[in-house]
Short mmCIF file of C-alpha atoms in Angstrom, two decimals:
data_model
loop_
_atom_site.label_atom_id
_atom_site.label_comp_id
_atom_site.label_asym_id
_atom_site.label_seq_id
_atom_site.Cartn_x
_atom_site.Cartn_y
_atom_site.Cartn_z
CA MET A 1 66.77 -126.62 206.80
CA SER A 2 63.52 -127.22 208.69
CA GLU A 3 60.30 -126.41 206.86
CA ASN A 4 59.19 -124.46 209.94
CA THR A 5 62.21 -122.17 209.90
CA GLN A 6 60.99 -118.61 209.55
CA SER A 7 62.85 -116.08 207.45
CA PRO A 8 64.09 -112.99 209.31
CA ARG A 9 61.51 -110.26 209.57
CA LYS A 10 61.92 -107.09 207.59
CA PRO A 11 63.26 -104.00 209.41
CA ARG A 12 60.41 -101.87 210.68
CA VAL A 13 60.54 -98.16 209.85
CA ALA A 14 58.42 -95.70 211.81
CA VAL A 15 57.85 -92.59 209.69
CA VAL A 16 57.11 -89.78 212.14
CA PHE A 17 55.67 -86.56 210.76
CA GLY A 18 53.49 -83.52 211.43
CA GLY A 19 54.43 -81.95 214.74
CA ARG A 20 53.77 -78.82 216.74
CA SER A 21 55.71 -76.32 214.65
CA SER A 22 54.36 -73.96 212.00
CA GLU A 23 55.87 -76.33 209.41
CA HIS A 24 53.34 -79.05 210.29
CA ALA A 25 51.76 -79.23 206.83
CA ILE A 26 55.06 -79.36 204.97
CA SER A 27 56.14 -82.21 207.22
CA VAL A 28 52.99 -84.12 206.24
CA VAL A 29 53.66 -83.51 202.54
CA THR A 30 57.28 -84.61 202.95
CA ALA A 31 56.27 -87.79 204.76
CA GLY A 32 53.77 -88.64 202.05
CA ALA A 33 56.52 -88.57 199.44
CA VAL A 34 58.82 -90.72 201.60
CA LEU A 35 56.05 -93.26 202.33
CA SER A 36 55.49 -93.59 198.59
CA ALA A 37 59.20 -94.25 198.01
CA ILE A 38 59.98 -96.77 200.76
CA ASP A 39 60.48 -100.26 199.34
CA ARG A 40 57.69 -102.30 200.98
CA ASP A 41 59.36 -105.57 199.92
CA LYS A 42 62.38 -104.55 202.00
CA TYR A 43 60.81 -102.71 204.96
CA ASP A 44 57.69 -102.77 207.09
CA VAL A 45 56.33 -99.26 207.65
CA LEU A 46 54.50 -97.70 210.59
CA PRO A 47 53.19 -94.16 209.92
CA ILE A 48 52.94 -92.04 213.09
CA GLY A 49 51.60 -88.50 212.89
CA ILE A 50 52.05 -85.88 215.59
CA THR A 51 49.12 -83.47 215.81
CA THR A 52 49.55 -79.72 216.24
CA ASP A 53 48.82 -80.13 219.96
CA GLY A 54 51.48 -82.82 220.34
CA ARG A 55 49.47 -86.08 220.34
CA TRP A 56 51.20 -89.02 218.66
CA ALA A 57 48.57 -90.69 216.48
CA LEU A 58 48.49 -93.87 214.43
CA THR A 59 47.66 -92.68 210.94
CA ALA A 60 46.53 -94.12 207.66
CA ASP A 61 49.28 -95.26 205.32
CA ALA A 62 47.83 -93.08 202.58
CA PRO A 63 50.44 -90.94 200.79
CA GLU A 64 47.83 -89.77 198.28
CA ARG A 65 46.02 -87.93 201.10
CA MET A 66 49.18 -86.16 202.24
CA ALA A 67 49.79 -83.82 199.32
CA ILE A 68 48.88 -80.17 198.81
CA ALA A 69 45.60 -80.18 196.88
CA ASP A 70 44.04 -77.03 195.43
CA ARG A 71 46.35 -74.94 197.62
CA ALA A 72 44.93 -76.68 200.72
CA LEU A 73 47.52 -77.94 203.21
CA PRO A 74 47.18 -81.42 204.76
CA ASN A 75 47.29 -82.13 208.50
CA VAL A 76 47.68 -85.11 210.79
CA ALA A 77 44.21 -84.74 212.36
CA ASP A 78 42.62 -85.71 209.03
CA LEU A 79 44.83 -88.81 208.76
CA ALA A 80 44.59 -90.09 212.35
CA GLU A 81 42.77 -93.39 212.81
CA SER A 82 41.36 -92.22 216.15
CA GLU A 83 40.52 -88.82 217.62
CA GLN A 84 41.86 -89.83 221.03
CA GLY A 85 44.20 -92.79 220.58
CA ALA A 86 47.85 -92.08 221.35
CA VAL A 87 50.98 -93.90 220.23
CA VAL A 88 53.54 -94.39 222.99
CA LEU A 89 57.22 -95.21 222.44
CA SER A 90 58.95 -96.86 225.37
CA VAL A 91 61.91 -95.01 226.87
CA ASP A 92 63.36 -98.36 227.97
CA PRO A 93 66.35 -99.04 225.67
CA ALA A 94 65.77 -102.77 226.16
CA SER A 95 62.40 -102.48 224.42
CA ARG A 96 61.55 -100.83 221.13
CA GLU A 97 57.89 -101.71 221.48
CA VAL A 98 55.32 -99.18 220.28
CA VAL A 99 51.93 -99.23 222.00
CA LEU A 100 48.59 -97.67 221.04
CA THR A 101 46.48 -96.49 223.97
CA GLU A 102 42.82 -95.52 223.66
CA PRO A 103 40.38 -94.47 226.39
CA GLY A 104 38.36 -97.45 227.62
CA ASN A 105 40.41 -100.01 225.69
CA VAL A 106 43.30 -102.30 226.60
CA PRO A 107 46.58 -100.91 225.22
CA ARG A 108 47.43 -102.54 221.90
CA ALA A 109 51.00 -103.47 220.98
CA LEU A 110 51.97 -102.31 217.50
CA GLY A 111 55.25 -104.21 217.47
CA GLU A 112 58.88 -103.18 217.69
CA VAL A 113 60.44 -100.40 215.67
CA ASP A 114 63.95 -100.83 214.25
CA VAL A 115 64.50 -97.29 212.99
CA VAL A 116 62.66 -93.97 212.97
CA PHE A 117 62.53 -91.72 209.91
CA PRO A 118 61.69 -88.33 211.50
CA MET A 119 60.14 -86.18 208.79
CA LEU A 120 59.57 -83.29 211.19
CA HIS A 121 60.55 -79.72 210.37
CA GLY A 122 61.13 -76.94 212.87
CA PRO A 123 60.85 -76.90 216.67
CA TYR A 124 59.74 -80.03 218.56
CA GLY A 125 61.20 -82.34 215.96
CA GLU A 126 64.09 -81.04 213.87
CA ASP A 127 65.72 -79.20 216.78
CA GLY A 128 67.07 -82.13 218.82
CA THR A 129 64.02 -82.67 221.00
CA LEU A 130 62.76 -85.77 219.18
CA GLN A 131 66.32 -86.95 218.70
CA GLY A 132 66.82 -86.81 222.48
CA LEU A 133 63.72 -88.92 223.04
CA LEU A 134 64.93 -91.50 220.52
CA GLU A 135 68.35 -91.59 222.19
CA LEU A 136 66.65 -92.32 225.53
CA SER A 137 64.56 -95.02 223.84
CA GLY A 138 67.57 -96.61 222.16
CA VAL A 139 65.98 -96.43 218.72
CA PRO A 140 68.22 -95.53 215.75
CA TYR A 141 66.96 -92.72 213.54
CA VAL A 142 67.64 -91.02 210.24
CA GLY A 143 69.59 -87.78 210.25
CA ALA A 144 71.46 -85.55 212.64
CA GLY A 145 71.85 -86.21 216.36
CA VAL A 146 70.83 -84.01 219.28
CA LEU A 147 73.61 -81.42 219.08
CA ALA A 148 73.70 -81.08 215.30
CA SER A 149 69.90 -80.86 215.14
CA ALA A 150 69.80 -78.14 217.80
CA VAL A 151 72.61 -76.11 216.21
CA GLY A 152 71.13 -76.58 212.74
CA GLN A 153 67.78 -75.23 213.93
CA ASP A 154 69.13 -72.10 215.64
CA LYS A 155 70.37 -69.65 213.04
CA GLU A 156 72.43 -67.69 215.58
CA TYR A 157 74.42 -70.62 216.93
CA MET A 158 74.69 -72.17 213.49
CA LYS A 159 76.43 -69.00 212.27
CA ARG A 160 78.64 -68.92 215.36
CA VAL A 161 79.78 -72.48 214.67
CA PHE A 162 80.39 -71.72 211.00
CA THR A 163 82.47 -68.69 211.93
CA SER A 164 84.56 -70.72 214.39
CA PHE A 165 85.38 -73.16 211.58
CA GLY A 166 86.32 -70.38 209.18
CA LEU A 167 83.22 -70.62 206.99
CA PRO A 168 82.03 -67.28 205.54
CA VAL A 169 78.71 -65.93 206.87
CA GLY A 170 76.87 -62.68 206.17
CA PRO A 171 76.24 -59.82 208.64
CA TYR A 172 73.50 -60.50 211.21
CA GLU A 173 72.08 -59.26 214.51
CA VAL A 174 70.10 -61.20 217.12
CA ILE A 175 67.29 -59.88 219.31
CA ARG A 176 66.66 -62.18 222.26
CA PRO A 177 63.23 -62.50 223.88
CA ARG A 178 64.11 -60.51 227.01
CA GLU A 179 65.55 -57.65 224.95
CA TRP A 180 62.29 -57.07 223.08
CA GLU A 181 60.03 -57.71 226.07
CA GLN A 182 61.90 -55.45 228.50
CA ASN A 183 63.11 -52.64 226.26
CA PRO A 184 61.72 -52.72 222.71
CA ALA A 185 63.04 -49.22 222.00
CA ALA A 186 66.61 -50.34 222.69
CA ALA A 187 66.13 -53.49 220.61
CA ARG A 188 64.72 -51.44 217.75
CA LYS A 189 67.67 -49.02 218.01
CA LYS A 190 70.04 -51.99 217.76
CA ILE A 191 68.43 -53.00 214.46
CA VAL A 192 68.41 -49.44 213.12
CA GLU A 193 72.14 -49.13 213.86
CA PHE A 194 72.68 -52.45 212.09
CA ALA A 195 70.81 -51.05 209.07
CA ALA A 196 72.96 -47.92 209.18
CA ASP A 197 76.05 -50.12 208.89
CA HIS A 198 74.74 -52.58 206.28
CA GLY A 199 71.88 -50.77 204.52
CA TRP A 200 68.26 -51.54 203.79
CA PRO A 201 66.50 -53.82 202.99
CA LEU A 202 66.91 -56.24 205.87
CA PHE A 203 65.43 -59.69 206.45
CA VAL A 204 63.75 -60.25 209.81
CA LYS A 205 63.42 -63.94 210.64
CA PRO A 206 62.45 -66.31 213.44
CA ALA A 207 65.81 -67.54 214.75
CA ARG A 208 64.62 -71.14 214.97
CA GLY A 209 62.17 -71.50 212.10
CA GLY A 210 62.18 -72.91 208.60
CA SER A 211 60.35 -73.12 205.25
CA SER A 212 60.71 -69.31 205.07
CA MET A 213 57.76 -68.95 207.46
CA GLY A 214 57.60 -65.74 209.49
CA ILE A 215 60.26 -64.03 207.36
CA THR A 216 59.77 -60.45 206.16
CA LYS A 217 61.87 -58.40 203.81
CA VAL A 218 61.92 -54.89 205.35
CA ASP A 219 62.66 -52.01 203.01
CA ASP A 220 62.72 -49.21 205.58
CA LEU A 221 62.01 -48.30 209.19
CA SER A 222 58.25 -48.09 208.66
CA GLY A 223 57.88 -51.84 208.25
CA LEU A 224 60.21 -52.91 211.05
CA ASP A 225 57.81 -53.34 213.99
CA GLU A 226 55.32 -55.35 211.96
CA ALA A 227 58.13 -57.61 210.71
CA ILE A 228 59.40 -58.16 214.25
CA GLU A 229 55.96 -59.14 215.50
CA GLU A 230 55.47 -61.50 212.55
CA ALA A 231 58.79 -63.23 213.29
CA ARG A 232 57.98 -63.40 216.99
CA ARG A 233 54.69 -65.19 216.21
CA HIS A 234 56.91 -68.13 215.24
CA ASP A 235 59.79 -67.66 217.68
CA PRO A 236 60.39 -65.14 220.52
CA LYS A 237 64.03 -64.98 219.43
CA ILE A 238 64.62 -63.26 216.09
CA ILE A 239 67.56 -62.76 213.78
CA VAL A 240 68.08 -59.83 211.42
CA GLU A 241 70.21 -60.38 208.34
CA ALA A 242 71.64 -57.97 205.80
CA LEU A 243 70.74 -58.35 202.14
CA LEU A 244 73.44 -60.22 200.25
CA ARG A 245 73.38 -59.37 196.56
CA GLY A 246 74.07 -62.41 194.46
CA ARG A 247 72.73 -65.76 193.31
CA GLU A 248 71.09 -68.30 195.63
CA ILE A 249 72.88 -71.64 195.30
CA GLU A 250 72.13 -74.84 197.23
CA CYS A 251 74.06 -78.08 197.63
CA GLY A 252 73.09 -81.43 199.15
CA VAL A 253 75.29 -83.61 201.34
CA LEU A 254 74.61 -87.33 201.79
CA GLU A 255 76.35 -89.91 203.97
CA PHE A 256 77.97 -92.73 202.00
CA GLU A 257 79.94 -95.71 203.27
CA ASP A 258 83.20 -93.77 202.90
CA GLY A 259 81.87 -90.52 204.37
CA PRO A 260 79.80 -87.52 203.30
CA ARG A 261 79.67 -86.50 199.64
CA ALA A 262 78.19 -83.43 197.98
CA SER A 263 75.65 -83.41 195.16
CA VAL A 264 75.66 -81.19 192.12
CA PRO A 265 74.45 -77.74 193.23
CA ALA A 266 71.18 -76.07 192.29
CA GLU A 267 70.33 -72.44 191.67
CA ILE A 268 67.17 -70.78 192.96
CA PRO A 269 66.34 -68.21 190.28
CA PRO A 270 64.81 -64.85 191.23
CA VAL A 271 61.06 -65.15 191.76
CA THR A 272 58.96 -62.56 189.99
CA ASP A 273 55.74 -62.74 192.03
CA HIS A 274 57.39 -62.73 195.47
CA ASP A 275 59.86 -60.50 197.31
CA PHE A 276 62.04 -63.54 197.98
CA TYR A 277 61.92 -67.37 197.93
CA ASP A 278 59.19 -67.54 200.56
CA PHE A 279 56.77 -70.28 201.66
CA GLU A 280 54.27 -69.60 198.86
CA ALA A 281 57.00 -69.65 196.22
CA LYS A 282 58.47 -72.90 197.58
CA TYR A 283 55.37 -74.98 198.18
CA ILE A 284 52.27 -73.38 196.66
CA ASP A 285 53.43 -71.75 193.45
CA SER A 286 56.10 -74.43 192.89
CA ALA A 287 59.01 -72.17 192.03
CA SER A 288 61.53 -74.39 190.26
CA GLY A 289 65.26 -74.41 190.74
CA ILE A 290 67.89 -74.97 188.06
CA VAL A 291 69.71 -78.29 188.48
CA PRO A 292 72.63 -78.35 188.04
CA ALA A 293 73.42 -74.72 188.75
CA PRO A 294 75.18 -73.07 185.78
CA ILE A 295 78.14 -71.78 187.77
CA GLY A 296 81.10 -73.55 186.15
CA ASP A 297 83.35 -76.39 187.32
CA GLU A 298 85.55 -74.33 189.65
CA ALA A 299 82.64 -72.77 191.54
CA THR A 300 80.86 -76.14 191.67
CA ALA A 301 83.89 -77.77 193.28
CA GLU A 302 84.16 -74.92 195.80
CA ILE A 303 80.52 -75.04 196.91
CA GLN A 304 80.75 -78.83 197.24
CA ARG A 305 83.80 -78.41 199.46
CA LEU A 306 82.06 -75.79 201.59
CA ALA A 307 78.88 -77.86 201.88
CA VAL A 308 80.78 -80.86 203.23
CA ALA A 309 82.77 -78.55 205.54
CA ALA A 310 79.50 -77.16 206.94
CA TYR A 311 78.18 -80.72 207.44
CA GLU A 312 81.32 -81.64 209.35
CA ALA A 313 81.45 -78.38 211.36
CA VAL A 314 78.00 -78.99 212.86
CA SER A 315 78.67 -82.77 213.30
CA CYS A 316 75.79 -83.73 211.04
CA GLU A 317 74.84 -87.29 210.15
CA GLY A 318 72.94 -88.73 207.24
CA LEU A 319 72.13 -85.65 205.23
CA VAL A 320 72.12 -81.89 205.00
CA ARG A 321 71.13 -79.22 202.52
CA ALA A 322 73.47 -76.24 202.59
CA ASP A 323 72.25 -72.90 201.24
CA PHE A 324 74.66 -70.29 199.94
CA PHE A 325 74.83 -66.92 198.23
CA LEU A 326 77.26 -66.55 195.34
CA THR A 327 78.05 -62.87 195.69
CA GLU A 328 78.71 -60.43 192.87
CA ASP A 329 82.46 -60.64 193.55
CA GLY A 330 82.43 -64.42 193.06
CA GLU A 331 82.64 -65.49 196.71
CA PHE A 332 80.37 -68.00 198.45
CA VAL A 333 78.69 -67.02 201.71
CA ILE A 334 76.80 -69.71 203.62
CA ASN A 335 73.30 -68.70 204.66
CA GLU A 336 72.15 -71.80 206.56
CA ILE A 337 71.88 -75.56 206.61
CA ASN A 338 68.82 -77.78 206.93
CA THR A 339 69.45 -81.02 208.81
CA MET A 340 66.12 -82.43 207.57
CA PRO A 341 65.44 -80.69 204.27
CA GLY A 342 62.17 -80.99 202.45
CA PHE A 343 61.47 -84.21 200.56
CA THR A 344 58.38 -83.05 198.68
CA PRO A 345 58.25 -83.93 194.99
CA ILE A 346 59.49 -80.43 194.11
CA SER A 347 62.09 -80.14 196.88
CA MET A 348 65.61 -79.25 195.88
CA TYR A 349 67.48 -81.85 197.95
CA PRO A 350 66.05 -84.92 196.14
CA ARG A 351 66.32 -83.14 192.79
CA MET A 352 70.01 -82.42 193.32
CA TRP A 353 70.71 -86.06 194.16
CA GLN A 354 68.60 -87.28 191.26
CA GLU A 355 70.85 -85.22 188.97
CA SER A 356 73.87 -86.67 190.81
CA GLY A 357 72.82 -90.23 190.01
CA VAL A 358 70.92 -91.16 193.19
CA SER A 359 67.24 -91.79 192.53
CA TYR A 360 64.56 -90.85 195.04
CA PRO A 361 63.95 -94.45 196.23
CA GLU A 362 67.70 -95.06 196.49
CA LEU A 363 68.10 -91.83 198.47
CA VAL A 364 65.45 -92.92 200.97
CA ASP A 365 66.98 -96.40 201.21
CA ARG A 366 70.49 -95.03 201.79
CA LEU A 367 69.26 -92.86 204.65
CA ILE A 368 67.46 -95.77 206.31
CA GLN A 369 70.43 -98.12 205.88
CA ALA A 370 72.85 -95.52 207.29
CA ALA A 371 70.60 -95.09 210.34
CA LEU A 372 70.34 -98.85 210.88
CA THR A 373 74.14 -99.15 211.03
CA ARG A 374 74.51 -96.38 213.65
CA SER A 375 74.11 -96.92 217.35
CA THR A 376 72.39 -94.52 219.68
CA GLY A 377 74.33 -92.80 222.44
CA LEU A 378 77.81 -91.31 222.14
CA ARG A 379 79.36 -92.06 218.76
#
């Protein structure tokens, strides 16, 4: 072998985070944890943050600056290396080159990217939009494709798909933007009739949101309008769900070489200082789940079966966290899935896999390796 022979370069992983959704800060926190876990002897890493106004910025590789500190949430603007520089990904599938452009300067090539780890939550990232861009660019990426991401983000269509595959869902009603804008009285009447059938309290949610943001538990008619407006601050389309009495149980699904497998489940215990498992309980007050969930072997096997069935029904790839209610009569009802669940140090998805024998670094590595073996396009 020649002394000048160069060893193959390491695969380059672009970790993309932040974004334009209301889950911007949680995306930053999640990315910080992933950046800390990526094996730098095995991969080169390029951190790219998307600001709240949509600018792609080259950011510092500084996971320690990406955590929640003293209840203060991090943001991409504080991590960006330039206030105006923009990272551009070519949409030419023959080139995976990433370029940094800055006013008054010659564009600077940042090198090729082999795979993208999109740590974005919510619209403009987890909903198929970024996945579509990466498909056009010919760059493999971690997680669900365009269709599964879009369905997994929209609670209405997610439930419709689950129903078509025979998976049990709870009662719900959808108020579309035009309904509320053109005839709010009729839309309100629709919800009141739903409450008459299923009882109060109800949960009013953005149809395409996450991290429990914009969700209100409504105990009676007096709080309905305020709850609708709060949900519509995050999404003009809202979904109203009936209260399901039971235990909140979650289960992770991960892609292995022989197909998707389910983790041990976790239980989210009732929170005492919050009406439900909301944003503050999840990320600020660090409400802790019970892993594994104490539900017995038979129920564990059933939720694992249902979690994989939900993964397959939506045509997911890579990973999913499936959230269920275990009702008082012993039946599981699926609430929703997350195609890019949180990866913060206290997030349930990594904790469930840790308990299942897959460490955090191994989990990150498996997701990257699975993405590197997939092609873009129809598959």
